[in-house]
Coordinates of C-alpha atoms and ligand atoms in Angstrom, one line a residue:
M283 CA 10.2 1.4 -19.6
K284 CA 9.1 -0.6 -17.3
R285 CA 5.5 -0.4 -16.4
I286 CA 3.4 -0.9 -13.7
L287 CA -0.7 -1.8 -12.7
T288 CA -1.4 -0.6 -10.1
I289 CA -5.5 -0.4 -9.0
Q290 CA -7.1 1.0 -6.2
D291 CA -10.2 4.5 -6.4
I292 CA -9.3 7.8 -7.6
S293 CA -10.8 9.8 -4.7
C294 CA -11.0 12.8 -6.2
V295 CA -10.0 14.7 -3.7
G296 CA -8.2 13.4 -0.7
K297 CA -4.6 12.5 -1.8
C298 CA -4.5 9.2 -1.4
S299 CA -4.6 5.9 -3.7
L300 CA -4.5 6.7 -7.8
T301 CA -3.9 10.4 -7.1
V302 CA -0.9 9.5 -5.2
A303 CA 0.4 6.5 -7.1
L304 CA 0.4 7.5 -10.1
P305 CA 2.5 10.4 -9.5
I306 CA 5.1 8.4 -7.6
I307 CA 5.2 5.6 -9.4
S308 CA 6.0 8.0 -12.5
A309 CA 8.4 9.9 -10.8
F310 CA 11.0 6.2 -10.8
G311 CA 10.4 6.7 -14.9
V312 CA 8.0 3.7 -14.5
E313 CA 4.8 4.3 -17.0
T314 CA 1.9 3.5 -14.7
A315 CA -1.5 2.4 -16.1
V316 CA -4.5 2.6 -14.3
M317 CA -7.5 0.0 -13.1
P318 CA -9.6 2.5 -11.5
T319 CA -12.1 0.5 -8.9
A320 CA -14.2 3.0 -8.0
V321 CA -14.6 7.2 -8.8
L322 CA -15.1 9.2 -4.5
S323 CA -15.7 12.8 -4.4
T324 CA -12.9 12.1 -1.7
H325 CA -11.7 9.8 0.5
T326 CA -14.0 8.2 3.4
A327 CA -12.7 10.1 5.9
F328 CA -14.5 13.6 5.1
N329 CA -17.9 13.8 6.8
N330 CA -20.0 13.7 3.2
F331 CA -18.6 11.6 0.2
T332 CA -20.2 10.5 -3.2
F333 CA -19.0 6.9 -4.3
R334 CA -19.5 5.5 -8.2
D335 CA -18.6 1.9 -7.9
L336 CA -16.4 0.7 -11.1
T337 CA -17.0 -3.1 -10.5
E338 CA -18.8 -4.0 -13.5
D339 CA -16.5 -2.5 -15.8
L340 CA -12.6 -4.5 -14.7
D341 CA -13.5 -7.6 -16.2
E342 CA -14.0 -6.0 -19.7
I343 CA -11.6 -3.7 -19.0
S344 CA -8.5 -6.7 -18.4
N345 CA -9.2 -8.8 -21.0
T346 CA -9.5 -6.4 -23.6
W347 CA -5.7 -5.8 -22.5
K348 CA -5.3 -9.6 -23.4
K349 CA -7.0 -8.8 -25.9
E350 CA -3.9 -6.4 -26.9
N351 CA -1.3 -8.8 -25.3
I352 CA -0.4 -5.9 -22.9
T353 CA 1.4 -7.1 -19.6
F354 CA 2.8 -5.2 -16.9
D355 CA 6.7 -5.7 -14.7
G356 CA 4.2 -5.6 -11.4
L357 CA -0.1 -5.3 -10.5
Y358 CA 0.0 -3.3 -7.5
T359 CA -3.5 -3.4 -5.2
G360 CA -4.8 -0.5 -2.7
Y361 CA -7.7 0.2 -1.1
L362 CA -10.9 -2.0 -3.2
G363 CA -14.3 -1.6 -2.0
S364 CA -16.5 -4.4 -2.2
F365 CA -15.6 -8.4 -2.2
K366 CA -16.8 -9.2 -5.9
Q367 CA -13.8 -6.6 -6.6
L368 CA -11.3 -8.8 -4.5
E369 CA -12.4 -11.8 -6.3
I370 CA -12.1 -9.6 -9.9
V371 CA -8.7 -8.9 -8.7
S372 CA -7.9 -12.2 -8.3
N373 CA -8.2 -13.2 -11.1
I374 CA -6.5 -10.3 -12.9
F375 CA -3.2 -11.3 -11.2
D376 CA -4.3 -15.0 -12.1
K377 CA -4.0 -13.8 -15.8
F378 CA -1.1 -11.0 -15.8
K379 CA 1.0 -12.3 -13.3
S380 CA 3.9 -14.2 -14.8
D381 CA 7.4 -16.0 -13.7
K382 CA 9.6 -12.3 -14.0
N383 CA 6.6 -9.7 -12.8
F384 CA 5.7 -9.4 -8.9
I385 CA 2.4 -8.1 -7.5
L386 CA 1.8 -6.4 -4.9
V387 CA -0.6 -6.0 -2.2
D388 CA -2.0 -3.0 0.0
P389 CA -5.0 -4.8 2.6
V390 CA -6.0 -1.0 2.6
M391 CA -9.3 -1.0 5.6
A392 CA -8.0 0.2 9.0
D393 CA -5.9 1.7 10.8
N394 CA -5.4 2.8 14.0
G395 CA -7.2 -0.3 15.6
K396 CA -10.4 0.3 13.7
L397 CA -11.8 -0.5 10.3
Y398 CA -12.7 2.0 7.8
K399 CA -16.8 2.8 6.7
G400 CA -17.5 0.1 4.4
F401 CA -15.5 -2.8 5.6
D402 CA -16.0 -5.7 7.9
K403 CA -14.2 -8.9 9.5
D404 CA -15.3 -10.3 6.7
F405 CA -14.2 -8.3 4.4
A406 CA -10.6 -8.3 5.9
L407 CA -10.4 -12.3 5.6
R408 CA -11.2 -12.1 2.2
M409 CA -8.8 -9.6 1.8
A410 CA -6.8 -12.3 3.9
S411 CA -6.6 -14.6 1.2
L412 CA -6.2 -12.1 -2.2
C413 CA -2.4 -11.4 0.1
G414 CA -2.3 -15.3 -0.3
K415 CA -1.0 -14.5 -3.7
A416 CA 1.4 -12.0 -3.6
D417 CA 5.4 -11.7 -3.6
I418 CA 5.0 -9.2 -1.2
I419 CA 2.4 -7.9 1.3
V420 CA 2.3 -4.2 3.2
P421 CA -0.2 -3.8 6.2
N422 CA -0.1 -1.8 9.0
L423 CA -0.6 -3.3 12.8
T424 CA -4.5 -3.3 12.1
E425 CA -5.1 -4.7 9.3
A426 CA -2.6 -7.8 9.6
S427 CA -4.8 -7.9 13.1
Y428 CA -7.8 -8.3 11.5
M429 CA -6.1 -10.6 8.3
L430 CA -5.0 -13.3 11.1
N431 CA -8.3 -12.3 13.7
V432 CA -5.9 -12.0 16.6
P433 CA -6.4 -8.6 19.3
Y434 CA -5.1 -5.3 17.4
V435 CA -2.1 -4.1 19.6
D436 CA -0.9 -0.9 19.6
S437 CA 1.8 -0.5 21.6
G438 CA 4.4 -3.1 24.4
Y439 CA 4.7 -5.3 22.2
N440 CA 8.2 -6.4 21.3
K441 CA 10.7 -7.7 17.9
N442 CA 9.2 -11.7 19.4
Y443 CA 5.6 -10.0 18.6
I444 CA 6.2 -8.3 15.5
E445 CA 8.8 -11.4 14.1
N446 CA 5.8 -14.3 14.6
L447 CA 2.9 -11.7 13.0
L448 CA 4.7 -11.6 9.7
K449 CA 5.5 -15.7 10.1
K450 CA 1.7 -15.7 10.1
L451 CA 1.4 -13.4 7.7
T452 CA 3.7 -15.4 5.4
D453 CA 1.6 -18.8 6.2
L454 CA -1.0 -16.8 4.4
G455 CA 0.3 -17.5 0.5
C456 CA 3.0 -14.0 0.4
K457 CA 6.7 -14.3 0.0
K458 CA 6.9 -11.7 1.9
A459 CA 5.5 -9.3 4.3
V460 CA 5.8 -5.8 5.8
L461 CA 4.3 -4.5 8.9
T462 CA 4.0 -1.1 8.4
G463 CA 3.6 1.6 11.6
V464 CA 6.4 -0.7 14.1
N465 CA 7.2 0.6 17.3
F466 CA 9.1 -0.2 20.2
G467 CA 8.5 2.5 22.0
D468 CA 12.2 4.3 21.5
G469 CA 10.5 7.1 19.7
L470 CA 11.5 5.6 16.6
L471 CA 8.8 4.2 13.9
G472 CA 8.7 2.3 11.8
V473 CA 8.8 -1.1 9.0
Y474 CA 9.5 -5.0 9.7
G475 CA 9.6 -7.4 7.0
Y476 CA 9.6 -10.7 6.8
D477 CA 11.1 -12.9 3.4
S478 CA 9.4 -16.5 4.1
Q479 CA 11.4 -18.1 1.3
T480 CA 14.8 -16.6 2.7
N481 CA 14.1 -16.8 6.6
E482 CA 15.6 -13.0 6.7
Y483 CA 14.3 -10.0 8.1
F484 CA 14.3 -6.1 7.3
F485 CA 13.4 -3.2 9.5
Y486 CA 13.9 0.1 9.1
F487 CA 13.1 3.2 11.2
R488 CA 13.0 6.9 11.3
E489 CA 11.9 9.4 13.9
H490 CA 8.4 9.5 15.4
L491 CA 6.7 12.5 13.7
P492 CA 4.7 14.1 16.5
Q493 CA 1.2 14.2 14.0
S494 CA 0.4 12.0 11.9
F495 CA -1.7 12.1 8.2
H496 CA -3.8 10.5 5.8
G497 CA -2.8 8.6 2.4
T498 CA 1.1 8.5 4.7
G499 CA 0.1 4.4 4.1
D500 CA -0.8 5.2 -0.3
V501 CA 2.4 7.2 -0.6
F502 CA 4.4 4.4 1.3
A503 CA 3.1 1.5 -1.3
S504 CA 3.3 3.5 -4.1
T505 CA 7.1 4.5 -3.7
L506 CA 7.8 0.7 -2.5
C507 CA 6.6 0.0 -5.7
G508 CA 7.9 2.5 -8.0
A509 CA 12.0 1.2 -5.8
L510 CA 10.9 -2.8 -6.1
T511 CA 10.1 -1.5 -10.1
I512 CA 13.3 -0.2 -11.1
G513 CA 15.4 -3.5 -9.2
K514 CA 16.3 -2.2 -5.7
D515 CA 16.2 -5.0 -3.1
L516 CA 13.6 -5.0 -0.4
Q517 CA 16.2 -3.6 2.1
Q518 CA 16.7 -0.6 -0.9
A519 CA 12.9 -0.3 -1.6
L520 CA 11.7 0.0 2.2
E521 CA 14.4 2.8 3.2
I522 CA 13.8 4.7 0.3
A523 CA 9.5 4.5 0.6
V524 CA 10.0 5.4 4.5
D525 CA 12.8 8.2 3.6
Y526 CA 10.0 9.4 1.1
T527 CA 6.9 9.6 3.6
V528 CA 9.0 10.6 6.1
E529 CA 9.8 13.8 4.6
S530 CA 6.5 14.6 2.9
I531 CA 5.5 13.9 6.9
Y532 CA 8.0 16.7 7.8
L533 CA 7.0 19.3 4.5
T534 CA 3.4 18.8 5.9
I535 CA 4.0 20.4 9.4
K536 CA 6.1 22.3 8.4
N537 CA 3.7 24.5 5.8
P538 CA 1.6 26.9 8.3
D539 CA -1.2 26.1 4.8
H540 CA -1.6 22.2 4.5
N541 CA -4.8 20.5 4.2
W542 CA -6.2 17.5 6.9
Y543 CA -6.8 15.1 4.6
G544 CA -3.4 14.0 3.3
V545 CA 0.5 14.7 3.3
D546 CA 2.5 17.0 1.1
F547 CA 4.7 14.4 -1.0
E548 CA 4.6 17.1 -3.7
N549 CA 7.2 19.0 -2.1
A550 CA 9.2 16.4 -1.6
F551 CA 9.8 14.7 -5.2
P552 CA 13.1 17.0 -5.0
F553 CA 14.0 15.0 -2.6
L554 CA 12.5 11.7 -3.6
I555 CA 14.5 12.0 -7.3
N556 CA 17.7 12.8 -5.1
R557 CA 17.6 10.1 -2.6
I558 CA 17.2 7.2 -6.6
K559 CA 20.4 8.8 -8.4
Ligands
PXL75 O1 -5.9 5.7 2.0 C1 -7.0 5.0 1.8 C2 -7.7 4.9 1.3 C3 -8.1 5.1 0.0 N1 -9.1 4.6 -1.0 C4 -10.6 5.9 0.2 C5 -9.8 6.0 1.0 C6 -8.7 5.3 1.9 C7 -8.9 5.9 3.2 O2 -9.3 6.4 4.4 O3 -11.3 6.0 2.2 C8 -11.5 6.1 -0.6

């Protein structure tokens, strides 16, 4: 069985980060090892939350894995809470990267033009250098503009603008970049990717649903990680990840009892299993 390591926080309640990555990647028939970087009572969009930083444990955990000769078919990082964690994760990449596995970095730190609580512009620039070590990165447009230090443009852009941003993202050093939340004002929303090694572009769009939810970026990135791990190519993996995210949002909107803080991705598992058969 393939084994992935995902490095991100546990938000105990909140349907994001590890509580999303673990079930979704496991659903692909992939063993999902975790490195929890922090334990929060909820994600940071709640008014009150606790934050137990686990930074001090991370080196010892990864050194002990090394002694046990544990290897991974992929390394996938999400929300990381501090400069120190970026440095430790960068060292973990050096320790566990091989010519057979891949590194996926989701530079979780901002959305809708704004940084999440606790992040600043310097963090975004440091995250950009971590992205340079990845095989593939999946920022949204806000994260991309913070990392490239260019103004955030929310609408009215065209294909050239996106393709230019993608080239600048791969100039950070990563092989492939995928921008999420791309919308050309035609009622569609989707992802646009670029492979700097083959000079190919990838895109996939679906209907723009009327509501947006927390945690959908984590659902997308986890699904992409699972699909790449089982051997789907980038175009196929993007389509699976977008379709599953859209299905999760669709089922959330349909559920009159849905909560405000995440999507009902659990109800979309039959769809996912069917989609990857
Ligand atoms: O969904 C991304 C995410 C992950 N982890 C924590 C967060 C967020 C988004 O706000 O606060 C702790």
